[in-house]
Short mmCIF file of C-alpha atoms and ligand atoms in Angstrom, two decimals:
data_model
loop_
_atom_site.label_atom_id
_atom_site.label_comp_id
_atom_site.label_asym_id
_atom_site.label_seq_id
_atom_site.Cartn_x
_atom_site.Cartn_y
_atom_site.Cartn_z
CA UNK O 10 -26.80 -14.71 -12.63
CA UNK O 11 -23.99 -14.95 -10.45
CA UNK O 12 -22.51 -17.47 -12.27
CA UNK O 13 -22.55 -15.11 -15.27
CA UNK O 14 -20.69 -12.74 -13.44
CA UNK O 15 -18.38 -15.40 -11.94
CA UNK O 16 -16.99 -16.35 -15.32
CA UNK O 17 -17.19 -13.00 -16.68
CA UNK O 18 -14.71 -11.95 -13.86
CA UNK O 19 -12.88 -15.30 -14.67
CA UNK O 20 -12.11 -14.59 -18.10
CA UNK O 21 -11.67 -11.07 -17.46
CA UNK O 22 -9.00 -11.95 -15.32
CA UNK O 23 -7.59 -14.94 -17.52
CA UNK O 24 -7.30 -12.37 -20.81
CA UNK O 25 -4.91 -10.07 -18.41
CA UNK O 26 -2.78 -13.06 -17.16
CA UNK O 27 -1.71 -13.77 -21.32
CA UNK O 28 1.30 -12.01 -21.49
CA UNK O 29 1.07 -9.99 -24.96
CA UNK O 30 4.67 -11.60 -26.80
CA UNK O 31 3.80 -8.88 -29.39
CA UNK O 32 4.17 -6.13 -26.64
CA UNK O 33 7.62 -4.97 -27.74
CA UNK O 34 6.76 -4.97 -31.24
CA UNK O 35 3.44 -3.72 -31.11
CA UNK O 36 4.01 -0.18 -28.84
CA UNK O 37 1.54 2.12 -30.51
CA UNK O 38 3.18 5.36 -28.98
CA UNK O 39 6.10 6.23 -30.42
CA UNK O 40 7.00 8.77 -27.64
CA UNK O 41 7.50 5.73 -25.48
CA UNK O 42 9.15 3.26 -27.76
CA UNK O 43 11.61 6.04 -28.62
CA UNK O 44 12.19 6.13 -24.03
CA UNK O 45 12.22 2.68 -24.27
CA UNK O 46 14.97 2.36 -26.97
CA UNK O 47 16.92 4.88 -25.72
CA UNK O 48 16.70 3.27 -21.73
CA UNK O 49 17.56 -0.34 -23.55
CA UNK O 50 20.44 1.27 -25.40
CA UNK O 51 22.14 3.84 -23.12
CA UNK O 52 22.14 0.64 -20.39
CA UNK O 53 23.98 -1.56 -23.35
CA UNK O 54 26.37 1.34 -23.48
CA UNK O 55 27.17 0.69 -19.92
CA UNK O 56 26.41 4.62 -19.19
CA UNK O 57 23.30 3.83 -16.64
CA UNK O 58 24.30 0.04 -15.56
CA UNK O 59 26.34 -2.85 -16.88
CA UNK O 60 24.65 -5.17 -18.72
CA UNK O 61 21.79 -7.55 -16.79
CA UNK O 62 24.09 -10.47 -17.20
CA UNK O 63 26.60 -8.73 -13.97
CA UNK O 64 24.19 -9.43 -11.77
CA UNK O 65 23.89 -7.74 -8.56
CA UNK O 66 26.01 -5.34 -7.43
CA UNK O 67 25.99 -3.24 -4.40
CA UNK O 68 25.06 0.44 -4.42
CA UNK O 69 28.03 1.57 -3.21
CA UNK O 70 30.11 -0.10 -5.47
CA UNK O 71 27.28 1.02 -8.30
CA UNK O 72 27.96 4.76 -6.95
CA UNK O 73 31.65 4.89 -7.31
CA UNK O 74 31.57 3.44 -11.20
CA UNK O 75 29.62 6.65 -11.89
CA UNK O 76 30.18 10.55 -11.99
CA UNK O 77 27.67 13.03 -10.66
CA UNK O 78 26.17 14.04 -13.73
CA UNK O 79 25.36 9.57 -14.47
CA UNK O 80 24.14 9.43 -11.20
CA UNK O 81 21.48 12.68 -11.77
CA UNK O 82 20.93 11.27 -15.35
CA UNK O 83 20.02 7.62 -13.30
CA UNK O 84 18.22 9.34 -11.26
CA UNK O 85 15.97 11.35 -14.01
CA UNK O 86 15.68 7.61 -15.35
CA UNK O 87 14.37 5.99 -11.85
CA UNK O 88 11.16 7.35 -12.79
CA UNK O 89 11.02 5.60 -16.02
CA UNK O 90 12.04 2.31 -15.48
CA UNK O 91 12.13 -0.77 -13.30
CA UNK O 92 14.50 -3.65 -12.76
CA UNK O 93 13.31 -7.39 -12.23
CA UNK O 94 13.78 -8.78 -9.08
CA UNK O 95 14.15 -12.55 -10.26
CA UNK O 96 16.16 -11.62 -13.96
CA UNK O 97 17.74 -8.27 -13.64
CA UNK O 98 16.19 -7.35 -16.77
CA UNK O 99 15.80 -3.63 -17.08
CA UNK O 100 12.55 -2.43 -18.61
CA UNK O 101 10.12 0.80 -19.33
CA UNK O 102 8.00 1.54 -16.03
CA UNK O 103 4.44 1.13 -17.64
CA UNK O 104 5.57 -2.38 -18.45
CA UNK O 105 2.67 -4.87 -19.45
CA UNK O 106 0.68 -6.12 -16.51
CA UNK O 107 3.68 -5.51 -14.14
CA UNK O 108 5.05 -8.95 -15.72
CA UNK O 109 8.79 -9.04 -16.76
CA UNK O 110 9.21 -9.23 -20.08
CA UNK O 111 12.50 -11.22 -20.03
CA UNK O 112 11.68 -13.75 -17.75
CA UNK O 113 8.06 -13.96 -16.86
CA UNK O 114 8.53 -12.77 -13.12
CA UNK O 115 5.80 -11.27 -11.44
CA UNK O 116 6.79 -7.48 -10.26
CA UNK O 117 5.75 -6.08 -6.78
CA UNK O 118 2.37 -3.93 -7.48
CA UNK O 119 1.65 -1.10 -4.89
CA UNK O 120 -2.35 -1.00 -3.65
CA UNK O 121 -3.08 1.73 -6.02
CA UNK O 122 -1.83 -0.01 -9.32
CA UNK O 123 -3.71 -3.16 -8.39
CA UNK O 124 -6.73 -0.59 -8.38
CA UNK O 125 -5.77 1.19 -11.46
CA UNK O 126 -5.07 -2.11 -13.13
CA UNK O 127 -8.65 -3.91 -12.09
CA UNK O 128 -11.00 -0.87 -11.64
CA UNK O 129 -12.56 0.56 -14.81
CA UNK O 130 -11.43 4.32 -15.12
CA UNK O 131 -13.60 6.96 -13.09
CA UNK O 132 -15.87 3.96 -11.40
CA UNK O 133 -13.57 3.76 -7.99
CA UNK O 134 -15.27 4.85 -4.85
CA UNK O 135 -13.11 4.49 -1.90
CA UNK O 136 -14.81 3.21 1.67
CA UNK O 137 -13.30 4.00 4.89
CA UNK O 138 -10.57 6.60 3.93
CA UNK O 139 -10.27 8.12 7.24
CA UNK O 140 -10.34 5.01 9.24
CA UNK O 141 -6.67 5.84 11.45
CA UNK O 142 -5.08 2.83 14.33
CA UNK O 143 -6.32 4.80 17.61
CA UNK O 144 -3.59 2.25 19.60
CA UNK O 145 -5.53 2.47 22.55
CA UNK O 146 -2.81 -0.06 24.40
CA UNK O 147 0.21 2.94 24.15
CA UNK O 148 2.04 -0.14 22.54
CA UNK O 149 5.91 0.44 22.37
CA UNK O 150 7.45 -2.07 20.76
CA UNK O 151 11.67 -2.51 20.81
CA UNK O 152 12.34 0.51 18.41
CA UNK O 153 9.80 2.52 17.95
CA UNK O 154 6.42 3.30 19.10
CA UNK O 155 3.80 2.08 17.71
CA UNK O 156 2.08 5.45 16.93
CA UNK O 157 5.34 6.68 15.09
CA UNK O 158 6.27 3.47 13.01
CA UNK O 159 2.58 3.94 11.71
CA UNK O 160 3.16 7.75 11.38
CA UNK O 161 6.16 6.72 8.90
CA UNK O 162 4.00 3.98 6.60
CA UNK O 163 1.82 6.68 6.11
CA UNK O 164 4.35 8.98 4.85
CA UNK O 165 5.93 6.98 3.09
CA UNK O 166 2.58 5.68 1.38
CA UNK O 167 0.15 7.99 1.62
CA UNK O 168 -2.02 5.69 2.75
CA UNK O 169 -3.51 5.62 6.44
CA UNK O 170 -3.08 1.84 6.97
CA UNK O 171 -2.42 -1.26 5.20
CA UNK O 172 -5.37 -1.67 2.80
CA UNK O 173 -7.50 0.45 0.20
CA UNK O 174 -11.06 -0.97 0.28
CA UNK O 175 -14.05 0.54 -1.92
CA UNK O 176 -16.59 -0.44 -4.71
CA UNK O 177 -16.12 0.06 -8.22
CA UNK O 178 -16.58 -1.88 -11.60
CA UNK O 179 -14.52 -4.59 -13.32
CA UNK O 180 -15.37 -4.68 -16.90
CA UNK O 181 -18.63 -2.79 -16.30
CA UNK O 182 -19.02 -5.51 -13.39
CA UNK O 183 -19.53 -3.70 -10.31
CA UNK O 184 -17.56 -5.10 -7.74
CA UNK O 185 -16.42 -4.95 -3.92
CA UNK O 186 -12.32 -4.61 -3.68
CA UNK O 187 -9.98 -4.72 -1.33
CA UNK O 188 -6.55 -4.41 -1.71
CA UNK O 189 -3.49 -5.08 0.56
CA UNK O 190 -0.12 -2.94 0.61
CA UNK O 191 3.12 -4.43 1.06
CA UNK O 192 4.22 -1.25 1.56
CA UNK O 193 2.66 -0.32 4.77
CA UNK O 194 4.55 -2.28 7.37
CA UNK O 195 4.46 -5.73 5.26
CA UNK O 196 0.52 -5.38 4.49
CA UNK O 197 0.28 -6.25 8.33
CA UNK O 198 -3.10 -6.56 9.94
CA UNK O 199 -3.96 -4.24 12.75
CA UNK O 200 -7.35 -2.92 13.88
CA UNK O 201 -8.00 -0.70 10.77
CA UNK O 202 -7.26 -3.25 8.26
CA UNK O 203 -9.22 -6.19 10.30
CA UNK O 204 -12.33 -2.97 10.32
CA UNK O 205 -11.84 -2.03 6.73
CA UNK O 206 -12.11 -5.77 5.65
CA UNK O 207 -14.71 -6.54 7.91
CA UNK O 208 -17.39 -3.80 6.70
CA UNK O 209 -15.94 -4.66 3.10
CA UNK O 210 -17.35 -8.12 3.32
CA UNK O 211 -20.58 -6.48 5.32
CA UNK O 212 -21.35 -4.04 2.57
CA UNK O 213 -21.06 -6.78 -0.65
CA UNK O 214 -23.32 -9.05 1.17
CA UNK O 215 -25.92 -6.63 1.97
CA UNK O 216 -25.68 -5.44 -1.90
CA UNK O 217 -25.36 -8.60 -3.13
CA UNK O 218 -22.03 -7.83 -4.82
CA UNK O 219 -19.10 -10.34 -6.11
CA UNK O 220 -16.11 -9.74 -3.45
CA UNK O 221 -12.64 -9.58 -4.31
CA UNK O 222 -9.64 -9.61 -1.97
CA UNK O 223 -5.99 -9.34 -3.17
CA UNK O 224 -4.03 -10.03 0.04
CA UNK O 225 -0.29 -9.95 0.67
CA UNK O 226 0.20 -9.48 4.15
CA UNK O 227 2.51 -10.57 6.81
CA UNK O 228 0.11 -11.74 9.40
CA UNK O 229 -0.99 -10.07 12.16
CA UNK O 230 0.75 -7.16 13.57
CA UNK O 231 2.93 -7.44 16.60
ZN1 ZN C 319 12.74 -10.87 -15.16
#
């Protein structure tokens, strides 16, 4: 039985990882096809950016090339789409599997989209929400203390530490997830996320369920 499940998460996994080549071609909504089109050719215009092929550029040079109203119209269009890291390649924000579409390049993934992307809609049950870093050591470190640096992650995530954990199914699988965030101070691990992880691993054993980690984490936190 778990060996059934073991390749049914393996090939579940496998189908994602095939980039669709048909993806451009085959957009079903015309609503965002029409975004799309418009994004691809107001950038070949040279009204949002120059063309991928200038590389980078730095913002304050990209500011000056622009008037107000660009800028607010770039701005409108942040929320749309996404730039490649490794190509420059600019592309619609709901892009396939967060894989570039020019070049093949992974894209960074927040916790919440890995979730999203793996969890079957509605099936997500979140475990240890409230867990908060109680830094019982009054730790300063050179810039900031400890308590406000983690004060700032949070706003700026919305999450209270660096990892979502919680049950939920994969393909009608159910499963045990956790989920590192980059975000929150380089996915670092402090005495929540050690905790969380720990009664992760606690809970699928004593229910017998597959366990799936997705780290990307700095190491320990200093
Ligand atoms: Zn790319």
């Amino acid at each position: 039985c778990n060996n059934h499940i073991n390749s049914c998460i393996d090939s579940y996994f496998r189908s994602h990882i095939c980039i669709d080549s048909h993806f451009l071609s085959d957009s079903n909504n015309s609503n965002e096809s029409y975004i799309y089109n418009f994004i691809c050719s107001e950038s070949e215009r040279g009204k949002i950016r120059e063309s991928k092929n200038d590389k980078i550029r730095t913002n304050s040079n990209h500011n000056n090339l622009m008037s107000s109203k660009d800028f607010d119209i770039t701005k409108n269009y942040n929320q749309l789409w996404i730039q490649c890291d490794n190509c420059y390649g600019l592309m619609y924000k709901k892009v396939e599997m967060n894989v570039c579409e020019e070049c093949g390049h992974y894209l960074k993934m927040t916790s919440s989209e890995r979730i999203e992307l793996s969890i079957d809609p509605g099936t997500w049950n979140p475990m240890d929400e409230d867990m908060v870093s109680a830094d019982p050591i009054k730790f300063h470190s050179r810039e900031e203390p400890y308590k406000k640096r983690i004060n700032s992650a949070q706003k700026k995530t919305g999450l209270t530490d660096a990892i979502q954990t919680g049950t939920g199914q994969l393909n009608g699988i159910p499963v045990a997830l956790g989920v590192m965030d980059f975000q929150f101070m380089g996915g670092s691990m402090g005495s929540v996320v050690g905790e969380k992880i720990t009664r992760l691993i606690e809970y699928a054993t004593n229910h017998c369920l597959p366990l799936i980690l997705v780290c990307s984490s700095g190491g320990a936190r200093m």
